[in-house]
């Protein structure tokens, strides 16, 4: 049994430029929970904080990315691992219980090491011995021939490299896998193969998936839960079918209505304005400068995430009516 509880997670980048301190309000009070077998998709425009959330969930905190409040609790069977302002317990079980496929995941593959050595390095760092047979079997399951073990990352195609990264991330059968834009650099055919692969791994193992993309059209038939982020905040989360059928946040509605459909030649409405600069985010609801329904309250106070029905939450002072 696996569960993840995220409560009021707030994390900022604090960087120094030309001797001046700059704070980037990248993640504000994000709360959600997941259970065994959930497949969560996180969607939002570039710069809305998706990768920041992934890094904090994984416990990849550094001097610049600082957790200012809230916490993440992972429960793997009976053991709880916490990430918060003062502890980072989940680091102890990286790869074994929690795996992360970072954006531009090629960085996971050391260009100077053959794939065989990359596997043995990972196993060695966990006190395990490299055993070729089980790796060959695992690669075969993921559609990779064993001769790639002798190859260097640069000798593989983009799709194969992504499969290798997925093979590394899933080898120890972790309970939670976080994948940040694992398909965005690939052509559509390869992209679809990788998505089908992730779906199959999810179905065949008892793992919980967190999948990040800016492309909402990938989500149906992939994820059972959908989270929408805007400007460092979580604006809507619920069952994928419910959110698609009845989005309650105006931004979610814009995103869904922007998906192109064959045969539909009606003009698509684009979202007016630009995403916020997170070093100087808007007051109140961060979407208010672009929202057609904005009122005074929206400018003044950030709306809390509230239950609207079933398992469906929205952070909006004037949620859309159920459809
Ligand atoms: P994309 O879809 O382009 O990957 P994203 O949703 O993953 O975007 P993040 O990378 O989480 O967005 O960035 C959130 C905010 O934090 C942005 O304003 C970004 O400029 C800023 N940011 C990201 N990484 C750093 C960093 N290392 N130092 C300072 N600011 C950063
Ligand atoms: Mg990103």
Short mmCIF file of C-alpha atoms and ligand atoms in Angstrom, two decimals:
data_model
loop_
_atom_site.label_atom_id
_atom_site.label_comp_id
_atom_site.label_asym_id
_atom_site.label_seq_id
_atom_site.Cartn_x
_atom_site.Cartn_y
_atom_site.Cartn_z
CA UNK A 1 0.00 0.00 0.00
CA UNK A 2 1.28 3.42 -0.97
CA UNK A 3 -0.10 6.86 -0.25
CA UNK A 4 1.09 10.42 -0.67
CA UNK A 5 -0.22 13.34 1.37
CA UNK A 6 0.87 16.82 0.35
CA UNK A 7 -0.16 19.64 2.66
CA UNK A 8 0.26 23.39 2.08
CA UNK A 9 3.53 22.89 0.26
CA UNK A 10 5.25 26.22 -0.38
CA UNK A 11 8.68 26.47 -2.04
CA UNK A 12 10.52 29.43 -3.54
CA UNK A 13 13.75 29.88 -5.45
CA UNK A 14 15.98 32.36 -3.70
CA UNK A 15 18.69 33.46 -6.09
CA UNK A 16 21.29 36.17 -6.09
CA UNK A 17 21.76 38.22 -9.22
CA UNK A 18 24.29 41.01 -9.48
CA UNK A 19 24.52 41.05 -5.69
CA UNK A 20 20.76 41.41 -5.30
CA UNK A 21 18.55 38.74 -3.76
CA UNK A 22 15.60 37.69 -5.87
CA UNK A 23 12.74 35.45 -4.74
CA UNK A 24 10.66 33.41 -7.17
CA UNK A 25 7.28 32.42 -5.76
CA UNK A 26 7.20 29.13 -7.66
CA UNK A 27 4.94 27.01 -5.44
CA UNK A 28 2.25 28.28 -3.08
CA UNK A 29 0.29 26.16 -0.61
CA UNK A 30 -0.18 23.10 -2.77
CA UNK A 31 -2.26 20.31 -1.15
CA UNK A 32 -3.45 16.98 -2.55
CA UNK A 33 -3.38 13.28 -1.79
CA UNK A 34 -2.91 10.12 -3.83
CA UNK A 35 -3.31 6.40 -3.21
CA UNK A 36 -1.91 3.16 -4.59
CA UNK A 37 -2.61 2.86 -8.29
CA UNK A 38 -3.48 6.50 -8.84
CA UNK A 39 -2.13 7.97 -12.08
CA UNK A 40 -2.04 11.73 -11.62
CA UNK A 41 -1.40 14.09 -14.53
CA UNK A 42 -0.18 17.60 -13.71
CA UNK A 43 -0.90 20.11 -16.47
CA UNK A 44 -0.18 23.81 -16.89
CA UNK A 45 1.58 26.38 -19.07
CA UNK A 46 5.35 26.74 -19.18
CA UNK A 47 6.71 28.30 -16.00
CA UNK A 48 3.68 27.48 -13.80
CA UNK A 49 5.75 25.44 -11.31
CA UNK A 50 5.27 21.83 -12.52
CA UNK A 51 8.96 20.89 -12.40
CA UNK A 52 9.39 22.74 -9.12
CA UNK A 53 6.60 20.63 -7.61
CA UNK A 54 8.23 17.47 -9.03
CA UNK A 55 11.60 18.39 -7.51
CA UNK A 56 10.12 19.14 -4.10
CA UNK A 57 8.06 15.92 -4.14
CA UNK A 58 11.21 13.99 -4.95
CA UNK A 59 13.09 15.78 -2.19
CA UNK A 60 15.60 17.26 -4.60
CA UNK A 61 16.04 20.45 -2.63
CA UNK A 62 19.14 22.61 -2.94
CA UNK A 63 20.40 25.95 -1.69
CA UNK A 64 18.33 27.85 -4.23
CA UNK A 65 15.08 25.91 -3.98
CA UNK A 66 13.86 26.33 -0.42
CA UNK A 67 10.82 24.73 1.21
CA UNK A 68 9.17 27.49 3.21
CA UNK A 69 6.18 25.61 4.56
CA UNK A 70 3.99 22.54 4.45
CA UNK A 71 5.09 18.97 3.93
CA UNK A 72 4.93 15.79 1.89
CA UNK A 73 4.33 12.44 3.58
CA UNK A 74 4.89 9.21 1.68
CA UNK A 75 3.56 6.04 3.20
CA UNK A 76 5.06 2.84 1.80
CA UNK A 77 3.33 -0.04 3.60
CA UNK A 78 3.73 0.90 7.26
CA UNK A 79 6.65 3.29 6.97
CA UNK A 80 6.25 7.05 6.52
CA UNK A 81 8.90 9.27 4.90
CA UNK A 82 8.56 13.03 5.24
CA UNK A 83 9.88 15.97 3.24
CA UNK A 84 9.46 19.37 4.87
CA UNK A 85 11.37 22.46 5.89
CA UNK A 86 13.66 20.50 8.20
CA UNK A 87 13.79 16.85 7.06
CA UNK A 88 14.21 15.05 3.77
CA UNK A 89 13.66 11.41 4.67
CA UNK A 90 12.56 10.23 1.24
CA UNK A 91 16.07 10.69 -0.10
CA UNK A 92 16.96 7.41 1.68
CA UNK A 93 14.66 5.45 -0.63
CA UNK A 94 15.31 7.10 -4.00
CA UNK A 95 15.06 4.54 -6.86
CA UNK A 96 13.94 1.82 -4.44
CA UNK A 97 10.60 3.33 -3.45
CA UNK A 98 10.49 6.66 -5.25
CA UNK A 99 11.81 7.25 -8.76
CA UNK A 100 12.04 10.46 -10.72
CA UNK A 101 12.37 10.90 -14.45
CA UNK A 102 13.43 14.56 -14.67
CA UNK A 103 12.59 16.90 -17.52
CA UNK A 104 15.37 16.60 -20.12
CA UNK A 105 16.00 13.22 -18.51
CA UNK A 106 19.10 12.59 -20.57
CA UNK A 107 20.95 14.19 -17.71
CA UNK A 108 20.29 10.95 -15.81
CA UNK A 109 22.52 9.14 -18.30
CA UNK A 110 26.19 9.85 -17.77
CA UNK A 111 27.49 10.38 -21.33
CA UNK A 112 30.85 8.77 -20.48
CA UNK A 113 29.42 5.48 -19.21
CA UNK A 114 27.96 2.56 -21.13
CA UNK A 115 24.35 1.65 -20.27
CA UNK A 116 25.64 -1.46 -18.44
CA UNK A 117 27.82 0.73 -16.19
CA UNK A 118 24.98 3.17 -15.57
CA UNK A 119 22.86 0.25 -14.28
CA UNK A 120 25.69 -1.12 -12.16
CA UNK A 121 26.42 2.35 -10.70
CA UNK A 122 22.78 2.69 -9.66
CA UNK A 123 22.71 -0.79 -8.11
CA UNK A 124 26.07 -0.29 -6.42
CA UNK A 125 24.86 2.93 -4.81
CA UNK A 126 22.10 0.82 -3.20
CA UNK A 127 24.46 -1.90 -1.99
CA UNK A 128 23.19 -4.29 -4.66
CA UNK A 129 25.13 -6.42 -7.07
CA UNK A 130 24.82 -6.09 -10.84
CA UNK A 131 23.08 -9.15 -12.18
CA UNK A 132 22.97 -9.17 -15.97
CA UNK A 133 20.13 -11.69 -16.34
CA UNK A 134 17.54 -9.72 -14.42
CA UNK A 135 18.52 -6.50 -16.23
CA UNK A 136 18.29 -8.17 -19.65
CA UNK A 137 14.84 -9.46 -18.74
CA UNK A 138 13.72 -6.04 -17.54
CA UNK A 139 15.03 -4.36 -20.71
CA UNK A 140 13.28 -6.97 -22.84
CA UNK A 141 10.00 -6.27 -21.01
CA UNK A 142 10.37 -2.63 -21.98
CA UNK A 143 11.15 -3.39 -25.63
CA UNK A 144 14.92 -2.86 -25.43
CA UNK A 145 17.41 -5.37 -26.91
CA UNK A 146 20.22 -6.52 -24.61
CA UNK A 147 23.01 -5.24 -26.88
CA UNK A 148 22.22 -1.68 -25.81
CA UNK A 149 24.02 -2.51 -22.54
CA UNK A 150 27.27 -2.15 -24.48
CA UNK A 151 26.30 1.22 -25.93
CA UNK A 152 26.86 4.78 -24.80
CA UNK A 153 23.82 7.09 -24.39
CA UNK A 154 24.74 9.12 -27.52
CA UNK A 155 24.52 5.98 -29.65
CA UNK A 156 20.81 5.54 -28.87
CA UNK A 157 17.84 7.27 -30.51
CA UNK A 158 15.81 9.72 -28.41
CA UNK A 159 13.02 7.18 -27.91
CA UNK A 160 15.44 4.44 -26.86
CA UNK A 161 17.20 6.75 -24.43
CA UNK A 162 13.86 7.60 -22.87
CA UNK A 163 13.13 3.85 -22.55
CA UNK A 164 16.50 3.34 -20.86
CA UNK A 165 15.69 6.11 -18.36
CA UNK A 166 12.30 4.47 -17.72
CA UNK A 167 14.04 1.09 -17.34
CA UNK A 168 16.39 2.56 -14.71
CA UNK A 169 13.53 4.29 -12.90
CA UNK A 170 11.40 1.14 -12.74
CA UNK A 171 14.07 -1.53 -12.18
CA UNK A 172 13.70 -1.62 -8.39
CA UNK A 173 9.91 -1.65 -8.63
CA UNK A 174 9.33 1.64 -6.76
CA UNK A 175 5.93 2.46 -5.27
CA UNK A 176 5.93 5.99 -6.73
CA UNK A 177 7.24 7.21 -10.09
CA UNK A 178 7.40 10.91 -10.98
CA UNK A 179 7.87 11.57 -14.71
CA UNK A 180 8.41 15.19 -15.80
CA UNK A 181 7.52 15.72 -19.50
CA UNK A 182 8.88 12.27 -20.46
CA UNK A 183 7.65 12.53 -24.03
CA UNK A 184 7.85 16.17 -25.04
CA UNK A 185 11.10 15.86 -27.01
CA UNK A 186 9.83 12.91 -29.08
CA UNK A 187 7.95 12.54 -32.38
CA UNK A 188 4.26 11.61 -32.04
CA UNK A 189 4.70 7.92 -32.85
CA UNK A 190 7.51 7.46 -30.33
CA UNK A 191 5.62 9.63 -27.87
CA UNK A 192 2.64 7.32 -28.12
CA UNK A 193 4.83 4.23 -27.64
CA UNK A 194 6.33 5.72 -24.47
CA UNK A 195 2.88 6.65 -23.14
CA UNK A 196 1.63 3.11 -23.78
CA UNK A 197 4.71 1.77 -22.03
CA UNK A 198 4.12 3.94 -18.97
CA UNK A 199 0.48 2.86 -18.93
CA UNK A 200 1.48 -0.79 -19.06
CA UNK A 201 4.05 -0.43 -16.26
CA UNK A 202 1.41 1.32 -14.20
CA UNK A 203 -1.12 -1.45 -14.83
CA UNK A 204 1.29 -4.30 -14.15
CA UNK A 205 2.92 -2.93 -11.01
CA UNK A 206 1.10 -1.49 -8.01
CA UNK A 207 2.75 1.87 -8.44
CA UNK A 208 1.43 5.41 -8.13
CA UNK A 209 2.34 7.65 -11.08
CA UNK A 210 2.77 11.41 -11.24
CA UNK A 211 3.03 12.46 -14.87
CA UNK A 212 3.77 16.05 -15.87
CA UNK A 213 2.93 17.59 -19.22
CA UNK A 214 1.95 20.92 -20.75
CA UNK A 215 -0.20 19.04 -23.28
CA UNK A 216 -3.66 18.40 -21.85
CA UNK A 217 -4.70 16.44 -24.95
CA UNK A 218 -2.51 13.48 -23.77
CA UNK A 219 -4.48 12.98 -20.57
CA UNK A 220 -7.73 11.14 -21.48
CA UNK A 221 -7.17 7.35 -21.38
CA UNK A 222 -3.93 7.89 -19.49
CA UNK A 223 -4.48 9.39 -16.05
CA UNK A 224 -7.34 8.80 -13.61
CA UNK A 225 -6.65 12.08 -11.80
CA UNK A 226 -5.94 15.49 -13.25
CA UNK A 227 -4.35 18.49 -11.55
CA UNK A 228 -4.23 21.91 -13.18
CA UNK A 229 -1.57 24.40 -12.06
CA UNK A 230 -1.46 28.09 -12.76
CA UNK A 231 1.25 30.55 -11.68
CA UNK A 232 2.67 28.35 -8.91
CA UNK A 233 -0.73 27.40 -7.52
CA UNK A 234 -2.96 24.36 -7.78
CA UNK A 235 -6.22 25.64 -9.27
CA UNK A 236 -8.19 22.41 -9.83
CA UNK A 237 -7.87 18.70 -9.13
CA UNK A 238 -10.27 15.80 -9.54
CA UNK A 239 -11.06 12.62 -11.43
CA UNK A 240 -9.98 13.15 -15.05
CA UNK A 241 -13.44 12.36 -16.45
CA UNK A 242 -15.14 14.78 -14.07
CA UNK A 243 -12.70 17.62 -14.74
CA UNK A 244 -13.03 17.16 -18.50
CA UNK A 245 -16.82 16.91 -18.38
CA UNK A 246 -17.28 19.79 -15.98
CA UNK A 247 -14.27 22.03 -15.42
CA UNK A 248 -14.99 24.45 -12.57
CA UNK A 249 -12.03 26.82 -12.89
CA UNK A 250 -12.13 29.26 -15.83
CA UNK A 251 -8.49 28.49 -16.63
CA UNK A 252 -9.17 24.73 -16.84
CA UNK A 253 -12.08 25.45 -19.15
CA UNK A 254 -9.82 27.49 -21.44
CA UNK A 255 -7.23 24.69 -21.49
CA UNK A 256 -9.78 22.02 -22.35
CA UNK A 257 -11.46 24.09 -25.02
CA UNK A 258 -8.08 24.76 -26.65
CA UNK A 259 -7.64 21.05 -27.57
CA UNK A 260 -7.91 20.79 -31.35
CA UNK A 261 -10.52 18.34 -32.66
CA UNK A 262 -10.60 16.99 -36.19
CA UNK A 263 -13.62 18.27 -38.10
CA UNK A 264 -14.19 21.14 -35.68
CA UNK A 265 -13.40 24.34 -37.58
CA UNK A 266 -14.83 26.77 -35.04
CA UNK A 267 -12.40 29.45 -34.02
CA UNK A 268 -10.55 28.55 -30.79
CA UNK A 269 -10.57 31.19 -28.08
CA UNK A 270 -7.12 31.80 -26.75
CA UNK A 271 -6.50 32.90 -23.20
CA UNK A 272 -5.99 36.66 -23.12
CA UNK A 273 -2.72 38.00 -21.65
CA UNK A 274 0.40 36.20 -20.46
CA UNK A 275 1.31 33.87 -17.59
CA UNK A 276 2.54 35.79 -14.53
CA UNK A 277 6.13 36.61 -13.71
CA UNK A 278 6.64 34.57 -10.55
CA UNK A 279 9.26 36.95 -9.21
CA UNK A 280 6.43 39.46 -8.92
CA UNK A 281 3.16 37.50 -8.99
CA UNK A 282 -0.25 39.20 -9.07
CA UNK A 283 -2.07 39.76 -5.78
CA UNK A 284 -5.02 37.56 -4.85
CA UNK A 285 -5.86 34.84 -7.35
CA UNK A 286 -2.88 34.63 -9.70
CA UNK A 287 -5.21 34.11 -12.65
CA UNK A 288 -7.29 37.23 -11.99
CA UNK A 289 -5.56 39.54 -14.55
CA UNK A 290 -6.54 37.07 -17.32
CA UNK A 291 -9.89 35.96 -15.96
CA UNK A 292 -13.06 37.24 -17.66
CA UNK A 293 -15.00 36.83 -14.40
CA UNK A 294 -12.57 38.61 -12.10
CA UNK A 295 -14.02 40.70 -9.25
CA UNK A 296 -12.49 42.79 -6.50
CA UNK A 297 -12.18 39.85 -4.11
CA UNK A 298 -10.17 37.94 -6.74
CA UNK A 299 -7.62 40.77 -6.82
CA UNK A 300 -7.36 40.88 -3.06
CA UNK A 301 -7.28 37.36 -1.70
CA UNK A 302 -5.92 34.06 -2.96
CA UNK A 303 -8.84 31.59 -3.06
CA UNK A 304 -8.42 28.42 -0.99
CA UNK A 305 -8.76 24.98 -2.60
CA UNK A 306 -12.30 23.81 -1.82
CA UNK A 307 -14.32 20.69 -2.46
CA UNK A 308 -16.98 21.30 -5.13
CA UNK A 309 -18.29 17.77 -5.53
CA UNK A 310 -17.18 14.14 -5.06
CA UNK A 311 -13.41 14.14 -5.24
CA UNK A 312 -13.22 17.42 -7.13
CA UNK A 313 -11.51 20.52 -5.70
CA UNK A 314 -11.17 24.02 -7.12
CA UNK A 315 -9.45 27.22 -5.98
CA UNK A 316 -11.68 29.97 -7.32
CA UNK A 317 -13.91 32.62 -5.70
CA UNK A 318 -16.50 32.14 -8.43
CA UNK A 319 -16.25 28.55 -9.69
CA UNK A 320 -18.11 27.78 -12.90
CA UNK A 321 -21.41 25.94 -12.56
CA UNK A 322 -21.46 22.17 -12.83
CA UNK A 323 -22.14 21.09 -16.42
P1 LIG B 1 8.03 24.16 -18.21
O1 LIG B 1 6.69 23.68 -18.73
O2 LIG B 1 8.62 25.20 -19.09
O3 LIG B 1 8.95 23.04 -17.88
P2 LIG B 1 7.37 24.43 -15.37
O4 LIG B 1 5.89 24.49 -15.15
O5 LIG B 1 8.05 23.14 -15.12
O6 LIG B 1 7.71 24.98 -16.83
P3 LIG B 1 9.21 25.47 -13.38
O7 LIG B 1 10.44 25.01 -14.02
O8 LIG B 1 8.76 24.77 -12.13
O9 LIG B 1 8.00 25.56 -14.41
O10 LIG B 1 9.41 27.03 -13.03
C1 LIG B 1 8.56 27.75 -12.15
C2 LIG B 1 9.16 29.12 -11.94
O11 LIG B 1 10.40 29.01 -11.26
C3 LIG B 1 9.47 29.88 -13.24
O12 LIG B 1 9.20 31.24 -12.99
C4 LIG B 1 10.94 29.64 -13.45
O13 LIG B 1 11.52 30.72 -14.15
C5 LIG B 1 11.46 29.57 -12.03
N1 LIG B 1 12.64 28.68 -11.90
C6 LIG B 1 12.74 27.40 -12.30
N2 LIG B 1 13.95 26.88 -12.01
C7 LIG B 1 14.65 27.87 -11.39
C8 LIG B 1 15.96 27.97 -10.81
N3 LIG B 1 16.80 26.93 -10.80
N4 LIG B 1 16.33 29.16 -10.29
C9 LIG B 1 15.48 30.20 -10.28
N5 LIG B 1 14.23 30.18 -10.79
C10 LIG B 1 13.81 29.04 -11.33
MG1 LIG B 2 9.15 21.89 -16.31
#
